[in-house]
Amino acid sequence: MSDISIEQLFNEDRFSNASWKVIFLLLYSPVGILLAMIRMFMVLQAYVAAYLLRSQVSVRRFILRVVCCALGIVIEEDESECKKNKSVRFLISNHVAIFDFIPIHLTSNCLALIHCDAPDWLLNGIGLQSLSPKSTNSHDSTRLELLRSILKNRKDQILLFPEEAMTKGTTGLMKFSHWWCSEAESVQPVCLYLKRPSLIDIKPSVLGSSWYSDYFWFFFVPYSIYSVKYLPVIEKIDGEEDEVYAERVQAVIADNMRISKTKYTYSDKMEYEKRYVKDKHRSLILNQRSMIMKNHRDLQKMVIQVSEVLPHVPRDVIFRDLETTGNVDVTITNILEGKVPLTSRDDLGHPRSFDDSLAGPSSSSGSRYVSTCSTMSQQHMTFQERKAKLIEDARKKYMEKHDML
């Protein structure tokens, strides 16, 4: 087994970090969104037709080919190793994307057993069958009963994804589950590859993504190329344990794909995904808090700067306006022009005006005005002159205070 770490098996970012690819993706986005909307409408119509005619296998295959064209899925079948064997009931494949069943179904007319919460009536129309939950071994008996029922009542080939989770498909294979091995005396392994345009490098699946987001990006990209390679049939050896048999099939697929086989199971993947999503959420919260604290510190510095120019204005009044303007000069101008309600709070929590903070209860409006204009000559100045003089005096005091003269 390989010693690669579990994070190497999965994509964490759906988009490439290359700046030129990001620019191209932004330019392509309007076309991609329009294309996604058209494809969704076409696929919905195709599904309705497939459901109404689900008993007709040939019709279902034709409709799936229409879906292929609508999704921009191109299928390439590699027969260099061997051709598909229709006498074998089980096809075993790696799992790279949400639509992996389509290329294999169209090349072999199989019934794909997938782990999905969707109802059976929604899946049967497109050649799918839902399995029971895959969280613990206690469900293996339930899945095995379902498999036996399908083998008894249907003659289709059965497609299984024993990894039970989507991976990159370029690094390693997860450990294959073996609940199905008791019913599979022989299997045909299948190697599945998925390629997308290098200019629009959007990963088909990422950690923590939802099924509908995977669907959307399939609709969004211009095309996806699936390569299907059938390998020689593997027979189960008499007396061979189910787990050993599954590992042998895993090893054959991994060797042909030139990737590593690992011991990581679906449960390991779920635990890692939970930690990854939790850490990502925590990191986002910490970044937001850091930004808030940084903005708060910056605002406090600006409050001090405004207070040095307008020392009689309450700091909470300055702070409220700076939260809106984010600019010291604009806040000073707003206060001097009377655009800011100069109302603070006293020690008892009662509103207190800026004028009341400068004068006692018996002060008249004239005396309050004199408190801001210390001489009679200042009272005859224009507003702009008083504003300029006030700022200039405050600037001189600030420079004297910090020995900047």
XYZ file of C-alpha atoms in Angstrom:
405
model
C 0.000 0.000 0.000
C 1.097 3.572 -0.663
C 2.088 5.975 2.089
C 0.378 8.972 0.467
C -1.750 11.088 2.821
C -5.526 11.199 2.597
C -5.644 14.867 1.550
C -3.788 13.959 -1.639
C -6.759 11.880 -2.811
C -9.230 14.761 -3.038
C -9.548 18.185 -4.595
C -9.867 21.018 -2.116
C -10.271 23.872 -4.617
C -12.567 23.681 -7.617
C -10.722 26.370 -9.580
C -7.141 26.762 -10.675
C -4.981 29.347 -8.906
C -3.318 30.437 -12.151
C -4.196 34.104 -12.715
C -4.515 33.793 -16.500
C -6.965 30.887 -16.081
C -9.015 32.939 -13.629
C -9.219 35.790 -16.140
C -10.286 33.427 -18.912
C -12.889 31.870 -16.601
C -14.359 35.303 -15.843
C -14.590 36.061 -19.556
C -16.240 32.682 -20.196
C -18.704 32.981 -17.275
C -21.608 34.648 -19.185
C -21.420 31.935 -21.860
C -21.120 29.203 -19.211
C -24.146 30.410 -17.249
C -26.289 30.611 -20.398
C -25.067 27.174 -21.457
C -25.888 25.746 -18.014
C -29.461 27.080 -18.164
C -30.068 25.616 -21.622
C -28.592 22.262 -20.616
C -30.661 22.070 -17.437
C -33.832 22.570 -19.471
C -32.797 19.894 -21.979
C -31.828 17.380 -19.298
C -35.115 17.935 -17.465
C -37.074 17.168 -20.632
C -34.908 14.102 -21.337
C -35.434 12.799 -17.831
C -39.221 13.123 -18.040
C -39.132 11.134 -21.291
C -36.808 8.523 -19.755
C -39.076 8.092 -16.748
C -42.225 7.681 -18.854
C -40.446 5.119 -21.080
C -38.243 3.519 -18.402
C -39.293 -0.010 -19.372
C -37.875 0.446 -22.882
C -34.122 -0.129 -22.594
C -33.350 1.029 -26.140
C -35.304 4.233 -25.612
C -33.505 4.843 -22.319
C -30.131 4.421 -24.026
C -31.136 6.883 -26.735
C -32.297 9.423 -24.152
C -29.045 9.040 -22.223
C -27.139 9.765 -25.416
C -29.202 12.937 -25.753
C -28.281 13.792 -22.158
C -24.638 13.152 -23.064
C -24.839 15.642 -25.902
C -26.659 18.152 -23.712
C -23.964 17.903 -21.024
C -21.148 18.040 -23.545
C -19.926 14.588 -22.473
C -17.609 12.954 -24.988
C -16.994 9.213 -24.525
C -13.790 7.555 -25.687
C -13.595 3.767 -25.372
C -10.102 2.305 -25.138
C -10.101 -1.297 -26.416
C -6.327 -1.678 -26.470
C -6.367 -3.900 -23.351
C -9.508 -5.925 -24.023
C -13.151 -5.525 -24.972
C -16.096 -5.564 -22.621
C -17.348 -9.003 -21.672
C -21.145 -9.132 -21.648
C -21.207 -12.538 -19.928
C -19.787 -11.069 -16.709
C -22.470 -9.708 -14.373
C -20.300 -7.259 -12.432
C -18.389 -4.186 -13.618
C -16.106 -2.571 -11.016
C -14.896 0.986 -11.616
C -13.084 3.819 -9.912
C -15.133 6.936 -9.112
C -14.148 10.452 -10.241
C -17.364 12.428 -10.886
C -21.084 12.475 -10.330
C -21.929 11.340 -13.895
C -19.523 8.379 -14.033
C -22.352 5.931 -14.655
C -23.297 7.507 -18.021
C -20.260 6.526 -20.148
C -20.159 2.980 -18.714
C -23.917 2.543 -19.124
C -23.808 3.675 -22.732
C -20.938 1.326 -23.556
C -22.278 -1.724 -21.692
C -25.999 -1.135 -20.977
C -25.494 -1.848 -17.274
C -27.489 -0.959 -14.171
C -25.470 1.314 -11.899
C -25.829 0.870 -8.144
C -25.029 4.154 -6.458
C -25.276 5.595 -2.970
C -27.917 8.283 -3.240
C -30.772 9.610 -1.115
C -32.997 10.205 -4.149
C -36.119 8.007 -4.462
C -35.998 4.987 -6.766
C -38.653 6.375 -9.103
C -36.338 9.304 -9.766
C -33.341 7.074 -10.563
C -34.809 4.146 -12.446
C -35.571 6.195 -15.531
C -31.879 6.732 -16.213
C -30.600 3.278 -15.325
C -29.725 3.840 -11.664
C -30.543 1.965 -8.470
C -30.048 3.456 -5.038
C -28.221 1.482 -2.356
C -28.776 1.758 1.378
C -26.580 4.111 3.449
C -22.881 3.332 3.474
C -21.814 4.561 6.889
C -21.182 1.276 8.747
C -20.846 -2.447 8.135
C -24.274 -2.993 9.734
C -25.811 -1.890 6.441
C -23.859 -4.410 4.358
C -26.501 -7.091 4.861
C -29.216 -4.726 3.628
C -27.232 -3.847 0.543
C -26.416 -7.480 -0.088
C -30.105 -8.416 0.026
C -30.877 -5.685 -2.489
C -28.078 -6.911 -4.760
C -29.359 -10.484 -4.624
C -32.857 -9.295 -5.482
C -31.553 -7.390 -8.513
C -29.504 -10.372 -9.705
C -32.550 -12.590 -9.408
C -35.059 -10.301 -11.137
C -32.915 -8.593 -13.768
C -30.405 -9.684 -16.374
C -28.509 -6.394 -16.631
C -24.840 -6.132 -15.856
C -24.268 -4.467 -12.480
C -21.941 -1.477 -12.165
C -20.417 -0.808 -8.738
C -18.112 1.919 -7.414
C -16.469 0.176 -4.416
C -14.562 3.304 -3.424
C -17.982 4.721 -2.458
C -16.615 8.272 -2.766
C -15.268 10.451 -5.559
C -11.512 11.074 -5.705
C -9.128 12.957 -7.985
C -8.534 9.825 -10.008
C -4.898 10.823 -10.554
C -3.247 10.070 -7.211
C -4.653 6.951 -5.585
C -7.601 4.610 -5.109
C -9.488 4.349 -1.849
C -9.851 0.900 -0.321
C -12.592 -1.074 -2.053
C -15.565 -2.196 0.021
C -16.137 -5.970 -0.141
C -19.801 -6.450 0.778
C -20.579 -7.455 -2.833
C -17.802 -10.049 -3.214
C -19.844 -13.025 -2.004
C -22.138 -12.671 -5.044
C -19.453 -11.863 -7.619
C -17.588 -14.956 -8.780
C -16.062 -12.926 -11.587
C -15.806 -9.195 -12.313
C -14.550 -7.000 -15.121
C -12.553 -4.004 -13.851
C -13.042 -0.667 -15.588
C -10.636 2.296 -15.586
C -12.398 5.633 -15.847
C -10.680 8.913 -16.718
C -12.147 12.411 -16.942
C -10.590 15.371 -18.747
C -11.773 18.943 -19.149
C -10.463 21.920 -21.149
C -7.208 23.200 -19.693
C -8.395 26.795 -20.093
C -11.436 26.118 -17.896
C -9.816 23.991 -15.222
C -12.839 23.287 -13.005
C -12.587 20.200 -10.816
C -15.579 17.831 -11.063
C -15.744 17.309 -7.292
C -14.208 18.914 -4.213
C -14.310 18.271 -0.488
C -17.448 19.614 1.141
C -19.263 20.244 -2.136
C -22.943 19.408 -2.595
C -24.357 17.246 -5.351
C -26.165 20.193 -6.940
C -22.951 22.224 -7.181
C -21.259 19.283 -8.951
C -24.221 19.138 -11.337
C -24.047 22.866 -12.030
C -20.349 22.875 -12.929
C -20.923 19.898 -15.227
C -23.521 22.014 -17.016
C -21.215 25.049 -16.948
C -18.065 23.660 -18.621
C -18.095 23.478 -22.446
C -17.341 19.740 -22.539
C -16.035 16.807 -20.498
C -14.149 13.863 -22.005
C -14.613 10.433 -20.443
C -12.174 7.669 -21.334
C -13.393 4.132 -20.563
C -10.959 1.230 -20.481
C -12.150 -2.346 -19.862
C -9.631 -4.715 -18.256
C -9.450 -8.532 -18.361
C -11.973 -10.416 -16.241
C -10.845 -11.365 -12.729
C -12.077 -14.666 -11.297
C -12.530 -15.267 -7.589
C -10.239 -18.016 -6.280
C -11.820 -20.860 -4.311
C -11.596 -20.149 -0.613
C -10.433 -16.561 -1.200
C -11.673 -14.107 1.413
C -13.926 -11.311 0.235
C -11.586 -8.565 1.459
C -8.598 -10.127 -0.303
C -10.636 -10.455 -3.497
C -11.634 -6.759 -3.361
C -8.008 -5.735 -2.750
C -6.908 -7.756 -5.759
C -9.422 -5.989 -8.004
C -8.320 -2.639 -6.550
C -4.677 -3.444 -7.273
C -5.395 -4.299 -10.918
C -7.238 -1.016 -11.529
C -4.575 1.016 -9.689
C -1.727 -0.599 -11.637
C -3.410 0.062 -14.988
C -4.121 3.677 -14.063
C -0.552 4.061 -12.717
C -1.778 5.360 -9.390
C -1.408 4.070 -5.827
C -3.838 1.941 -3.876
C -4.509 3.070 -0.309
C -6.164 1.757 2.850
C -8.352 4.825 3.310
C -12.037 3.904 3.492
C -15.211 5.875 2.953
C -15.439 6.424 6.736
C -11.917 7.881 6.736
C -12.923 10.216 3.943
C -16.031 11.378 5.829
C -14.019 12.073 8.992
C -11.399 13.984 7.042
C -14.077 15.965 5.194
C -15.757 16.933 8.472
C -12.445 18.171 9.879
C -11.639 19.998 6.656
C -15.010 21.789 6.511
C -14.835 22.605 10.221
C -11.295 24.005 9.947
C -12.246 25.974 6.862
C -15.266 27.450 8.643
C -13.153 28.288 11.700
C -10.515 29.933 9.515
C -13.203 32.017 7.815
C -14.597 33.167 11.170
C -11.113 34.032 12.463
C -10.377 36.033 9.317
C -13.646 37.921 9.702
C -12.906 38.660 13.346
C -9.401 39.779 12.437
C -10.791 42.133 9.815
C -13.317 43.534 12.302
C -10.622 44.104 14.930
C -8.321 45.704 12.385
C -11.097 48.013 11.192
C -11.935 48.872 14.803
C -8.316 49.757 15.576
C -8.102 51.867 12.420
C -11.307 53.690 13.385
C -9.967 54.379 16.874
C -6.849 55.936 15.364
C -8.993 58.133 13.117
C -11.188 59.117 16.087
C -8.078 60.367 17.893
C -7.060 62.377 14.812
C -10.490 64.023 14.558
C -10.573 64.678 18.329
C -7.272 66.529 18.103
C -8.852 68.863 15.537
C -12.279 69.066 17.221
C -11.588 68.347 20.897
C -15.076 69.355 22.102
C -16.951 66.844 19.936
C -17.853 63.599 21.800
C -15.822 60.654 20.587
C -18.801 58.377 20.129
C -20.263 60.945 17.718
C -17.001 60.944 15.760
C -16.854 57.159 15.804
C -20.387 56.787 14.392
C -19.643 59.102 11.478
C -16.278 57.503 10.760
C -17.990 54.118 10.495
C -19.899 55.581 7.548
C -17.264 57.776 5.902
C -14.030 55.988 6.788
C -12.224 59.286 6.169
C -10.926 61.801 8.704
C -11.277 64.879 6.472
C -14.829 63.991 5.416
C -15.901 63.481 9.038
C -14.381 66.822 10.088
C -16.186 68.542 7.221
C -19.487 66.832 8.109
C -19.217 67.959 11.748
C -18.300 71.552 10.879
C -21.086 71.804 8.300
C -23.646 70.478 10.781
C -24.369 67.278 8.862
C -23.680 65.132 11.923
C -26.176 65.163 14.827
C -23.935 66.112 17.731
C -25.736 63.983 20.301
C -23.862 61.849 22.790
C -24.888 59.975 25.931
C -24.333 61.106 29.488
C -23.351 58.835 32.358
C -26.998 57.895 32.960
C -27.540 56.935 29.317
C -29.631 60.034 28.509
C -29.130 61.850 25.190
C -26.907 64.900 25.528
C -26.337 67.400 22.750
C -22.966 68.761 21.780
C -24.013 72.266 22.831
C -25.124 71.050 26.266
C -21.726 69.493 26.841
C -20.088 72.862 26.307
C -22.360 74.960 28.522
C -24.365 74.666 31.737
C -28.155 74.480 32.032
C -28.537 78.261 32.235
C -26.474 79.002 29.166
C -28.224 80.852 26.376
C -27.849 80.155 22.678
C -25.661 83.245 22.406
C -23.265 82.088 25.111
C -23.035 78.619 23.505
C -22.072 80.285 20.248
C -19.430 82.373 22.023
C -17.907 79.145 23.425
C -16.913 78.099 19.911
C -15.930 81.557 18.745
C -13.727 83.167 21.380
C -13.676 86.729 19.994
C -16.187 89.150 18.503
C -14.185 89.355 15.312
C -14.558 85.603 14.836
C -18.358 85.996 14.977
C -18.257 88.175 11.867
C -16.181 85.704 9.866
C -17.804 83.676 7.158
C -18.385 79.993 7.861
C -15.548 78.934 5.570
C -13.162 81.361 7.315
C -14.132 80.055 10.755
C -13.754 76.480 9.542
C -10.314 77.164 8.057
C -9.146 78.996 11.177
C -10.399 76.244 13.467
C -8.592 73.587 11.468
C -5.431 75.681 11.280
C -5.414 76.285 15.066
C -5.966 72.597 15.709
C -3.181 71.690 13.303
C -0.756 74.060 15.067
C -1.661 72.585 18.457
C -1.132 69.090 17.105
C 2.249 69.967 15.619
C 3.344 71.741 18.837
C 2.250 68.744 20.865
C 4.352 66.347 18.781
C 7.333 68.712 18.252
C 6.752 68.878 14.524
C 7.447 72.620 14.154
